[in-house]
Structure formats: structure tokens, C-alpha cells
Short mmCIF file of C-alpha atoms in Angstrom, two decimals:
data_model
loop_
_atom_site.label_atom_id
_atom_site.label_comp_id
_atom_site.label_asym_id
_atom_site.label_seq_id
_atom_site.Cartn_x
_atom_site.Cartn_y
_atom_site.Cartn_z
CA UNK G 1 100.60 169.43 193.27
CA UNK G 2 99.22 166.32 191.58
CA UNK G 3 99.36 163.23 193.51
CA UNK G 4 100.84 160.21 192.07
CA UNK G 5 99.27 156.55 191.64
CA UNK G 6 101.95 153.92 191.63
CA UNK G 7 101.91 150.31 190.50
CA UNK G 8 102.32 148.73 193.81
CA UNK G 9 104.38 145.72 194.96
CA UNK G 10 102.12 143.06 196.08
CA UNK G 11 104.94 140.62 196.82
CA UNK G 12 108.56 140.48 197.37
CA UNK G 13 108.85 138.59 193.81
CA UNK G 14 106.88 141.10 191.92
CA UNK G 15 108.49 142.90 189.31
CA UNK G 16 105.68 144.21 187.17
CA UNK G 17 101.60 144.31 187.18
CA UNK G 18 99.08 144.54 184.60
CA UNK G 19 96.22 147.28 184.54
CA UNK G 20 93.20 144.93 184.49
CA UNK G 21 90.36 147.76 184.60
CA UNK G 22 90.16 151.80 185.40
CA UNK G 23 87.12 151.97 187.70
CA UNK G 24 87.27 155.94 186.87
CA UNK G 25 87.51 157.79 183.92
CA UNK G 26 89.79 160.71 183.15
CA UNK G 27 88.36 163.73 184.80
CA UNK G 28 86.11 161.60 187.24
CA UNK G 29 86.21 163.12 191.02
CA UNK G 30 87.36 160.49 193.40
CA UNK G 31 87.55 160.15 197.24
CA UNK G 32 90.42 158.99 199.39
CA UNK G 33 90.00 155.34 199.69
CA UNK G 34 87.96 154.66 196.64
CA UNK G 35 89.05 152.07 194.63
CA UNK G 36 90.39 153.85 191.26
CA UNK G 37 92.02 150.98 189.34
CA UNK G 38 92.09 147.28 189.29
CA UNK G 39 95.50 145.73 188.90
CA UNK G 40 96.93 142.12 188.64
CA UNK G 41 100.29 140.37 189.56
CA UNK G 42 101.22 137.14 188.72
CA UNK G 43 99.28 135.62 191.74
CA UNK G 44 96.26 137.86 192.31
CA UNK G 45 94.11 140.92 191.33
CA UNK G 46 93.76 143.71 193.79
CA UNK G 47 91.94 147.33 193.79
CA UNK G 48 93.99 150.39 194.25
CA UNK G 49 92.62 152.94 196.34
CA UNK G 50 92.79 156.73 195.72
CA UNK G 51 95.39 158.33 197.85
CA UNK G 52 93.49 161.51 198.09
CA UNK G 53 90.43 163.36 197.49
CA UNK G 54 90.37 165.17 193.95
CA UNK G 55 89.89 164.50 190.19
CA UNK G 56 91.64 161.62 188.31
CA UNK G 57 93.71 164.06 186.26
CA UNK G 58 95.61 161.67 184.10
CA UNK G 59 95.68 158.15 183.30
CA UNK G 60 99.30 156.89 181.92
CA UNK G 61 98.76 153.13 181.74
CA UNK G 62 95.86 151.85 179.30
CA UNK G 63 94.02 148.46 180.25
CA UNK G 64 95.85 145.22 179.49
CA UNK G 65 99.30 147.29 179.74
CA UNK G 66 102.08 145.55 181.80
CA UNK G 67 104.02 148.26 184.13
CA UNK G 68 107.22 147.78 186.41
CA UNK G 69 106.55 148.09 190.00
CA UNK G 70 106.83 151.79 191.47
CA UNK G 71 106.12 153.21 187.98
CA UNK G 72 103.53 156.09 187.82
CA UNK G 73 100.01 154.95 186.12
CA UNK G 74 98.05 157.83 186.79
CA UNK G 75 97.43 161.11 188.82
CA UNK G 76 95.22 162.63 190.96
CA UNK G 77 94.63 166.67 191.39
CA UNK G 78 92.45 168.83 192.99
CA UNK G 79 89.78 170.53 191.35
CA UNK G 80 91.13 173.98 191.30
CA UNK G 81 94.52 172.64 189.82
CA UNK G 82 92.32 170.96 186.93
CA UNK G 83 90.70 174.27 186.63
CA UNK G 84 94.00 176.19 186.74
CA UNK G 85 95.60 173.64 184.14
CA UNK G 86 92.42 174.04 181.77
CA UNK G 87 92.88 177.89 181.82
CA UNK G 88 96.65 177.84 181.07
CA UNK G 89 95.81 175.23 178.31
CA UNK G 90 93.36 177.78 176.83
CA UNK G 91 95.78 180.46 176.97
CA UNK G 92 98.40 178.60 175.50
CA UNK G 93 96.08 177.69 172.61
CA UNK G 94 94.85 181.15 171.97
CA UNK G 95 98.70 182.24 171.73
CA UNK G 96 99.32 179.69 169.23
CA UNK G 97 96.37 180.28 167.31
CA UNK G 98 97.46 184.20 167.30
CA UNK G 99 100.85 183.13 166.17
CA UNK G 100 99.74 181.04 163.30
CA UNK G 101 97.29 183.83 162.07
CA UNK G 102 100.22 186.17 161.80
CA UNK G 103 102.53 183.73 160.17
CA UNK G 104 100.10 182.92 157.41
CA UNK G 105 99.89 186.84 156.53
CA UNK G 106 103.44 186.98 155.73
CA UNK G 107 104.14 186.96 152.04
CA UNK G 108 106.03 183.87 150.81
CA UNK G 109 109.81 184.32 151.26
CA UNK G 110 110.65 182.03 148.24
CA UNK G 111 109.14 180.83 145.32
CA UNK G 112 109.55 177.18 144.36
CA UNK G 113 111.84 176.99 141.46
CA UNK G 114 110.97 174.85 138.17
CA UNK G 115 112.91 171.74 138.13
CA UNK G 116 115.08 171.23 135.25
CA UNK G 117 113.94 168.23 133.03
CA UNK G 118 115.16 166.75 130.01
CA UNK G 119 112.19 166.93 127.14
CA UNK G 120 112.00 162.90 127.29
CA UNK G 121 111.62 162.90 130.77
CA UNK G 122 108.96 165.68 130.76
CA UNK G 123 106.82 163.71 128.26
CA UNK G 124 107.25 160.49 130.15
CA UNK G 125 106.09 162.20 133.39
CA UNK G 126 103.09 163.81 131.96
CA UNK G 127 102.12 160.39 130.17
CA UNK G 128 102.51 158.43 133.83
CA UNK G 129 101.20 161.40 135.96
CA UNK G 130 104.19 161.85 138.03
CA UNK G 131 104.60 165.02 139.87
CA UNK G 132 107.88 166.46 138.92
CA UNK G 133 108.29 168.55 141.82
CA UNK G 134 108.42 165.00 144.04
CA UNK G 135 111.69 163.95 141.88
CA UNK G 136 115.27 164.55 142.57
CA UNK G 137 116.97 164.55 139.45
CA UNK G 138 120.24 162.52 139.03
CA UNK G 139 121.44 164.49 135.89
CA UNK G 140 123.99 167.58 135.85
CA UNK G 141 122.99 170.32 138.41
CA UNK G 142 119.88 168.32 139.45
CA UNK G 143 118.37 167.56 136.29
CA UNK G 144 115.71 165.24 136.01
CA UNK G 145 116.31 162.59 133.42
CA UNK G 146 114.34 159.67 131.63
CA UNK G 147 115.83 157.05 134.22
CA UNK G 148 114.63 159.07 137.24
CA UNK G 149 111.26 159.12 135.91
CA UNK G 150 111.35 155.26 135.17
CA UNK G 151 112.49 154.84 138.67
CA UNK G 152 109.53 156.95 139.99
CA UNK G 153 107.07 154.81 137.96
CA UNK G 154 108.33 151.73 139.13
CA UNK G 155 107.93 152.94 142.74
CA UNK G 156 104.55 154.10 142.06
CA UNK G 157 103.52 150.75 140.73
CA UNK G 158 105.12 148.82 143.61
CA UNK G 159 103.21 150.95 146.05
CA UNK G 160 99.93 150.48 144.06
CA UNK G 161 100.55 146.67 144.36
CA UNK G 162 101.18 146.67 147.96
CA UNK G 163 98.25 148.66 148.74
CA UNK G 164 95.89 146.37 146.40
CA UNK G 165 97.67 143.38 148.53
CA UNK G 166 96.23 145.01 152.00
CA UNK G 167 93.10 145.71 150.52
CA UNK G 168 92.70 142.45 149.44
CA UNK G 169 93.82 140.94 152.81
CA UNK G 170 91.32 143.31 154.79
CA UNK G 171 88.29 142.20 152.47
CA UNK G 172 89.44 138.44 152.87
CA UNK G 173 89.32 139.00 156.71
CA UNK G 174 85.91 140.88 156.53
CA UNK G 175 84.64 137.97 154.51
CA UNK G 176 85.65 135.55 157.08
CA UNK G 177 83.85 137.61 159.86
CA UNK G 178 80.91 137.66 157.90
CA UNK G 179 80.79 134.10 157.56
CA UNK G 180 80.81 133.62 161.36
CA UNK G 181 78.38 135.60 162.96
CA UNK G 182 78.03 135.54 166.78
CA UNK G 183 81.88 135.57 167.38
CA UNK G 184 83.30 137.38 170.45
CA UNK G 185 86.99 138.25 170.36
CA UNK G 186 88.91 139.62 173.43
CA UNK G 187 92.82 139.50 174.15
CA UNK G 188 93.95 137.31 177.17
CA UNK G 189 94.72 139.33 180.05
CA UNK G 190 94.99 139.44 184.05
CA UNK G 191 95.04 136.18 185.88
CA UNK G 192 94.17 134.19 182.61
CA UNK G 193 97.02 135.68 181.01
CA UNK G 194 99.51 134.57 183.86
CA UNK G 195 98.00 131.29 183.83
CA UNK G 196 98.23 130.55 180.11
CA UNK G 197 102.07 131.41 180.38
CA UNK G 198 102.85 129.59 183.42
CA UNK G 199 100.84 126.47 182.00
CA UNK G 200 102.72 126.70 178.64
CA UNK G 201 106.28 126.98 180.44
CA UNK G 202 105.31 124.03 182.68
CA UNK G 203 104.81 121.85 179.76
CA UNK G 204 107.71 123.06 177.94
CA UNK G 205 110.18 123.03 180.50
CA UNK G 206 109.39 120.17 182.67
CA UNK G 207 109.57 116.10 181.91
CA UNK G 208 105.90 115.43 183.18
CA UNK G 209 104.46 112.07 183.86
CA UNK G 210 101.27 111.13 185.15
CA UNK G 211 100.28 107.83 186.96
CA UNK G 212 96.92 106.83 188.53
CA UNK G 213 95.05 104.72 191.07
CA UNK G 214 91.70 104.14 192.88
CA UNK G 215 91.59 104.31 196.78
CA UNK G 216 88.82 102.45 198.58
CA UNK G 217 87.38 104.96 200.82
CA UNK G 218 84.40 103.53 201.94
CA UNK G 219 85.71 103.33 205.54
CA UNK G 220 86.66 107.19 205.44
CA UNK G 221 83.41 108.33 204.22
CA UNK G 222 81.79 106.02 207.06
CA UNK G 223 84.13 107.85 209.75
CA UNK G 224 83.43 111.27 208.15
CA UNK G 225 79.69 110.96 208.67
CA UNK G 226 80.16 110.04 212.11
CA UNK G 227 82.55 112.91 213.29
CA UNK G 228 81.13 115.45 210.91
CA UNK G 229 78.28 116.55 213.02
CA UNK G 230 80.28 116.53 216.27
CA UNK G 231 83.02 118.64 214.88
CA UNK G 232 80.44 120.79 213.49
CA UNK G 233 78.76 121.45 216.88
CA UNK G 234 81.93 121.36 218.79
CA UNK G 235 84.41 123.39 216.61
CA UNK G 236 82.31 124.95 214.05
CA UNK G 237 84.42 122.96 211.38
CA UNK G 238 82.45 120.91 208.69
CA UNK G 239 84.93 118.06 207.92
CA UNK G 240 85.16 116.87 204.15
CA UNK G 241 86.81 114.37 202.13
CA UNK G 242 89.20 117.04 201.02
CA UNK G 243 90.54 117.51 204.46
CA UNK G 244 91.37 113.83 204.85
CA UNK G 245 92.98 113.66 201.35
CA UNK G 246 95.14 116.73 202.62
CA UNK G 247 96.36 114.99 205.67
CA UNK G 248 97.12 111.83 203.88
CA UNK G 249 99.06 113.55 201.27
CA UNK G 250 101.11 115.48 204.24
CA UNK G 251 101.94 112.38 205.91
CA UNK G 252 102.84 110.68 202.44
CA UNK G 253 105.46 113.63 201.63
CA UNK G 254 106.95 113.11 205.22
CA UNK G 255 107.42 109.55 204.23
CA UNK G 256 108.55 110.20 200.56
CA UNK G 257 110.49 113.59 201.04
CA UNK G 258 111.71 113.57 197.54
CA UNK G 259 108.27 114.38 196.36
CA UNK G 260 108.34 117.22 198.77
CA UNK G 261 110.87 119.21 196.51
CA UNK G 262 111.18 122.04 194.04
CA UNK G 263 113.35 121.97 190.95
CA UNK G 264 114.95 125.39 190.44
CA UNK G 265 118.30 126.78 188.69
CA UNK G 266 119.20 122.92 187.92
CA UNK G 267 119.17 122.00 191.67
CA UNK G 268 116.70 119.89 193.77
CA UNK G 269 115.44 121.68 196.96
CA UNK G 270 114.13 119.04 199.27
CA UNK G 271 112.22 120.44 202.22
CA UNK G 272 111.51 118.93 205.77
CA UNK G 273 108.31 120.95 206.15
CA UNK G 274 105.16 120.57 203.91
CA UNK G 275 103.89 123.66 202.49
CA UNK G 276 100.87 122.49 200.82
CA UNK G 277 99.11 124.49 197.80
CA UNK G 278 95.29 123.85 197.49
CA UNK G 279 94.12 124.81 194.21
CA UNK G 280 90.88 127.19 194.17
CA UNK G 281 89.09 127.85 191.14
CA UNK G 282 87.58 131.44 190.53
CA UNK G 283 85.35 132.82 188.01
CA UNK G 284 88.32 134.22 185.84
CA UNK G 285 91.06 131.75 186.74
CA UNK G 286 92.66 129.52 189.40
CA UNK G 287 95.06 130.11 192.14
CA UNK G 288 96.85 128.25 194.78
CA UNK G 289 97.00 129.58 198.36
CA UNK G 290 99.38 127.63 200.46
CA UNK G 291 99.00 126.08 204.08
CA UNK G 292 102.40 126.57 205.56
CA UNK G 293 103.99 124.07 207.75
CA UNK G 294 100.97 121.79 207.11
CA UNK G 295 102.30 118.97 209.01
CA UNK G 296 101.93 120.62 212.45
CA UNK G 297 98.36 120.61 212.00
CA UNK G 298 95.51 118.15 212.63
CA UNK G 299 92.65 117.32 210.41
CA UNK G 300 90.66 119.85 212.12
CA UNK G 301 92.90 122.59 212.04
CA UNK G 302 93.69 121.59 208.17
CA UNK G 303 89.97 121.54 207.28
CA UNK G 304 89.77 125.25 208.97
CA UNK G 305 92.71 126.41 207.20
CA UNK G 306 91.50 125.35 203.55
CA UNK G 307 88.14 126.60 204.27
CA UNK G 308 89.38 130.13 205.37
CA UNK G 309 92.07 130.37 202.49
CA UNK G 310 89.35 129.26 199.70
CA UNK G 311 86.84 131.75 201.16
CA UNK G 312 89.19 134.58 201.09
CA UNK G 313 90.56 133.56 197.49
CA UNK G 314 87.08 133.86 196.25
CA UNK G 315 86.54 137.33 197.78
CA UNK G 316 89.90 138.39 196.66
CA UNK G 317 91.29 139.03 200.06
CA UNK G 318 94.22 136.81 200.05
CA UNK G 319 97.76 138.62 200.83
CA UNK G 320 100.44 137.79 197.98
CA UNK G 321 102.47 135.95 200.56
CA UNK G 322 100.01 133.49 201.04
CA UNK G 323 100.38 132.23 197.56
CA UNK G 324 103.98 131.76 197.70
CA UNK G 325 106.36 129.04 198.61
CA UNK G 326 104.39 125.76 198.21
CA UNK G 327 106.11 122.68 197.93
CA UNK G 328 103.35 120.24 196.68
CA UNK G 329 99.86 121.18 195.47
CA UNK G 330 96.23 119.32 195.45
CA UNK G 331 93.74 120.00 192.83
CA UNK G 332 90.24 118.54 192.68
CA UNK G 333 87.80 118.25 189.81
CA UNK G 334 85.46 115.74 191.78
CA UNK G 335 82.76 118.27 192.38
CA UNK G 336 82.32 118.52 188.71
CA UNK G 337 81.99 114.49 188.23
CA UNK G 338 85.38 114.01 186.67
CA UNK G 339 87.31 110.87 187.44
CA UNK G 340 90.60 110.69 186.13
CA UNK G 341 92.62 113.39 184.52
CA UNK G 342 95.88 114.77 184.03
CA UNK G 343 96.84 117.64 186.51
CA UNK G 344 99.67 120.11 185.07
CA UNK G 345 102.57 120.83 187.51
CA UNK G 346 102.54 123.85 189.24
CA UNK G 347 106.64 124.95 188.72
CA UNK G 348 109.06 124.78 190.40
CA UNK G 349 107.17 122.01 192.33
CA UNK G 350 107.92 118.42 191.33
CA UNK G 351 104.64 117.09 192.10
CA UNK G 352 100.59 117.45 192.11
CA UNK G 353 97.95 115.44 192.98
CA UNK G 354 94.72 115.29 190.98
CA UNK G 355 91.72 114.10 193.04
CA UNK G 356 88.69 112.77 190.97
CA UNK G 357 85.07 112.15 191.98
CA UNK G 358 83.78 109.17 194.29
CA UNK G 359 82.01 106.51 192.55
CA UNK G 360 80.31 103.60 194.11
CA UNK G 361 81.51 100.18 192.23
CA UNK G 362 80.85 96.78 192.83
CA UNK G 363 84.24 95.42 194.06
CA UNK G 364 84.98 91.43 194.88
CA UNK G 365 86.06 91.22 198.62
CA UNK G 366 87.23 87.78 198.77
CA UNK G 367 84.44 85.80 197.06
CA UNK G 368 81.68 88.27 197.92
CA UNK G 369 80.92 91.04 195.89
CA UNK G 370 80.45 94.46 197.85
CA UNK G 371 79.46 97.90 196.79
CA UNK G 372 82.42 99.99 197.49
CA UNK G 373 83.32 103.95 197.18
CA UNK G 374 86.31 104.19 194.97
CA UNK G 375 88.35 107.76 194.83
CA UNK G 376 90.33 108.19 191.66
CA UNK G 377 93.72 109.63 192.26
CA UNK G 378 96.13 110.92 189.51
CA UNK G 379 99.52 111.81 190.12
CA UNK G 380 101.95 114.26 187.80
CA UNK G 381 105.55 114.46 188.71
CA UNK G 382 108.66 115.92 187.18
CA UNK G 383 110.64 112.57 185.88
CA UNK G 384 113.93 114.76 185.85
CA UNK G 385 113.83 114.63 189.88
CA UNK G 386 111.78 111.24 190.47
CA UNK G 387 111.43 108.28 188.54
CA UNK G 388 108.18 106.34 188.23
CA UNK G 389 108.96 103.63 191.20
CA UNK G 390 109.31 106.08 194.23
CA UNK G 391 106.46 108.26 192.46
CA UNK G 392 104.29 105.25 192.57
CA UNK G 393 105.46 104.21 196.38
CA UNK G 394 104.32 107.75 197.15
CA UNK G 395 100.87 107.49 195.82
CA UNK G 396 100.67 104.03 197.18
CA UNK G 397 101.20 105.67 200.41
CA UNK G 398 98.44 108.09 200.24
CA UNK G 399 96.27 105.39 198.91
CA UNK G 400 96.98 103.43 202.12
CA UNK G 401 96.21 106.25 204.55
CA UNK G 402 92.61 106.71 202.87
CA UNK G 403 91.80 103.17 203.10
CA UNK G 404 92.95 102.91 206.74
CA UNK G 405 91.81 106.43 207.92
CA UNK G 406 92.54 105.54 211.40
CA UNK G 407 96.24 105.82 210.94
CA UNK G 408 95.59 109.66 210.13
CA UNK G 409 94.06 110.09 213.49
CA UNK G 410 96.78 108.33 215.73
#
């Protein structure tokens, strides 16, 4: 019996998946545990392994096709089963060809009768090149009239006009293509398609507003440098400024719980615990692994968690449950030299923090100009849930923690 390959359920909320790529072709041998097909959900891409040794007998869902969870996408069969199926198919084909041969030897049982046509209709049909056998007469006893021929001529002209129009459209498209060399066109699929849909939906269905501030992280960078080596030697953890930003954000969310919310089904769900999403850039898109109950973690534990999730995200080893349930997200473009930008909300969350690159800037401290390190922060929030003033207070609290880093360590 052929073994079925199903579209798996990678998470509780997954209802369908997309075929990203078949790693094997129909007829290829496969071994149990060998990757056969790559599928993607709205969160992750995953290789599906062969459940048994054998041959990939049939592919039922092609690349880029979306399939419901639990539906069969292919079959694996033993080699002897394939040979038996091929033998049966050959026999059926031979029997069919024999039947056709016998049938063609039978005399025609009936001869097509000549249609009844009026002389005027016959003459008009001959001039217009209309096949009388293709016309159903509207006259008495099915007699073909001049009106029937005129209708057939009009239909023929309409068909010719439509064909010429299609040919013109094709020629126009080919001309445009010829005028632009070096163009590669490919459909949006997999994670890229999911991101495109989610971002477009986010902008359409939320009232997004962004505000910006700069935090003076001069002292924070000094502390980071001092403790970095000690933490690396003692705990194997390399502290980064992102770790401190995450900690400051968590503390600010605890102080401003309205921001630690989601907007769903016209209800605001406000959380006591912080489930922090950290955006991770991949080659083919962006995913957001989640640090659950982040308020219970120290800076060291946050750092270890961020690095572990980021590494496994890039290796494609995250579980679906590790990318669900976030109440707030941090995304950063600082490593790419970007200062301020406008992050797009990750629905159903009502807030997302964008982090830019640290820039050394001359700043007046009293009457003295000093070189200070400034960190750009961009907060996007859903105005349906939060107004500008409480959002500004939340961002100011993050800024305060970053500028007075000792408060995060108490």
C-alpha cells in the first residue's frame, strides 16, 4: 500500500501550509527520515521527511500551492508496487489500443445527412466560407435560412476580432519584455508572501502612529564594556546593547501596562506578564521569536535567550510555539547604519519599538560641549488603543532606563 505524505500541523493556529519546494521528483527513491518536501506556515519553513523507504510515487500539490492541514500532498510506494502499477498501466493501455483498433474497423453506422438550405442561404454561405454542417437551421424542419448564415458570419467576425485583440496584447507584452533586458520575474511565495500579507493587513486595519526620541547611552556603553569580558568569562554570555534595550523595554512595559496589550475582536487584552518578540532577519524574510515571561529574567538570562532564539531562527530550528503569543516587539536596523525609521506593527500587538544605530554627537552638558553617544528610538503604536501622551511617557521611560542603566541592575 502506498504511504501518504500529509500537510502537517506545525502549530495550534495553523490551518494551511504552502509547498515551498519538492526536494525529490516523482519516481525518485527515498529513504525513511530523508527530507522530501519543504513547506511553510505563516510562521516558519520546515522540511518534511519521508515516513518510509521507497519511491516518490505521486506529487499531489505543486510548488507554491496552498494546502489545508491534514490533506495528502504525495505518496511513497515500494519499488515492487511501482513496477506492478506500471505493468497494470501497460496492460490497460494495450487493451484500450486494441479496442480502438477494432472500433475503427467497424463500418459507419450512419451517413451524415445533407442539411436543408435555401438557395439564398447556400450562396451566402459559399461566399463567406461558412460550413453548412456547423449551422443549426431555424426554418421549418431545420431548414437553414439566410438569417442563420448572417448570424454565423457575425459570430465568425466577432471571433476573429477577439483573436486579433489577443494577438495584439501578446505582441505588446513581448515588445515590452524585449525593451527591458535582464529582468527576472518570480511569484511571491512562502514566508515572503506571508510577510507581504501581514504587513499590508497591518497598515490597512490599524491606526498606526510613530514617535521618535534619542537616548544618551554613553554611560550604558561604558558599563557594557566593563562587564562584557567578565560575563563572557564567567557565564559564556556576550552582553550587547540589545540586551539592555530589551531589559529597559520590559521594565517600561511593566510600568505602562496599556502598551503591553493586543487588540483583537474589538477588545483590548492587557497582560501582566511580558512576552517579548525579537525580530530576526533571515535571507528570505523576517520572523519574530518570543521570550515568554521576560519580566522574570535578568539581563544575563535575556541575553542568553535572545542569542539562542536568533541562532535557531537562522538555522530553521524554531518550534512554532516559540513564535506565538508576543505582546510587544523590538526590531533593530542599527547594525545597518539606519537611525530613525518607522516600524510596522506586528498584529495584534499595539506597540513595536524600532532601534537605530548609535551615533556619536557633540552635546551641550551645561555650558560644556561633550561627545555623547545617542541611540535613536522609534515607537509605533495603535492609536485605537493608546493616545500620544501615554505612548510618549512609555518611550520616555525606556529612555530613562537606558540613560540611567544602574536602575536596570537593581
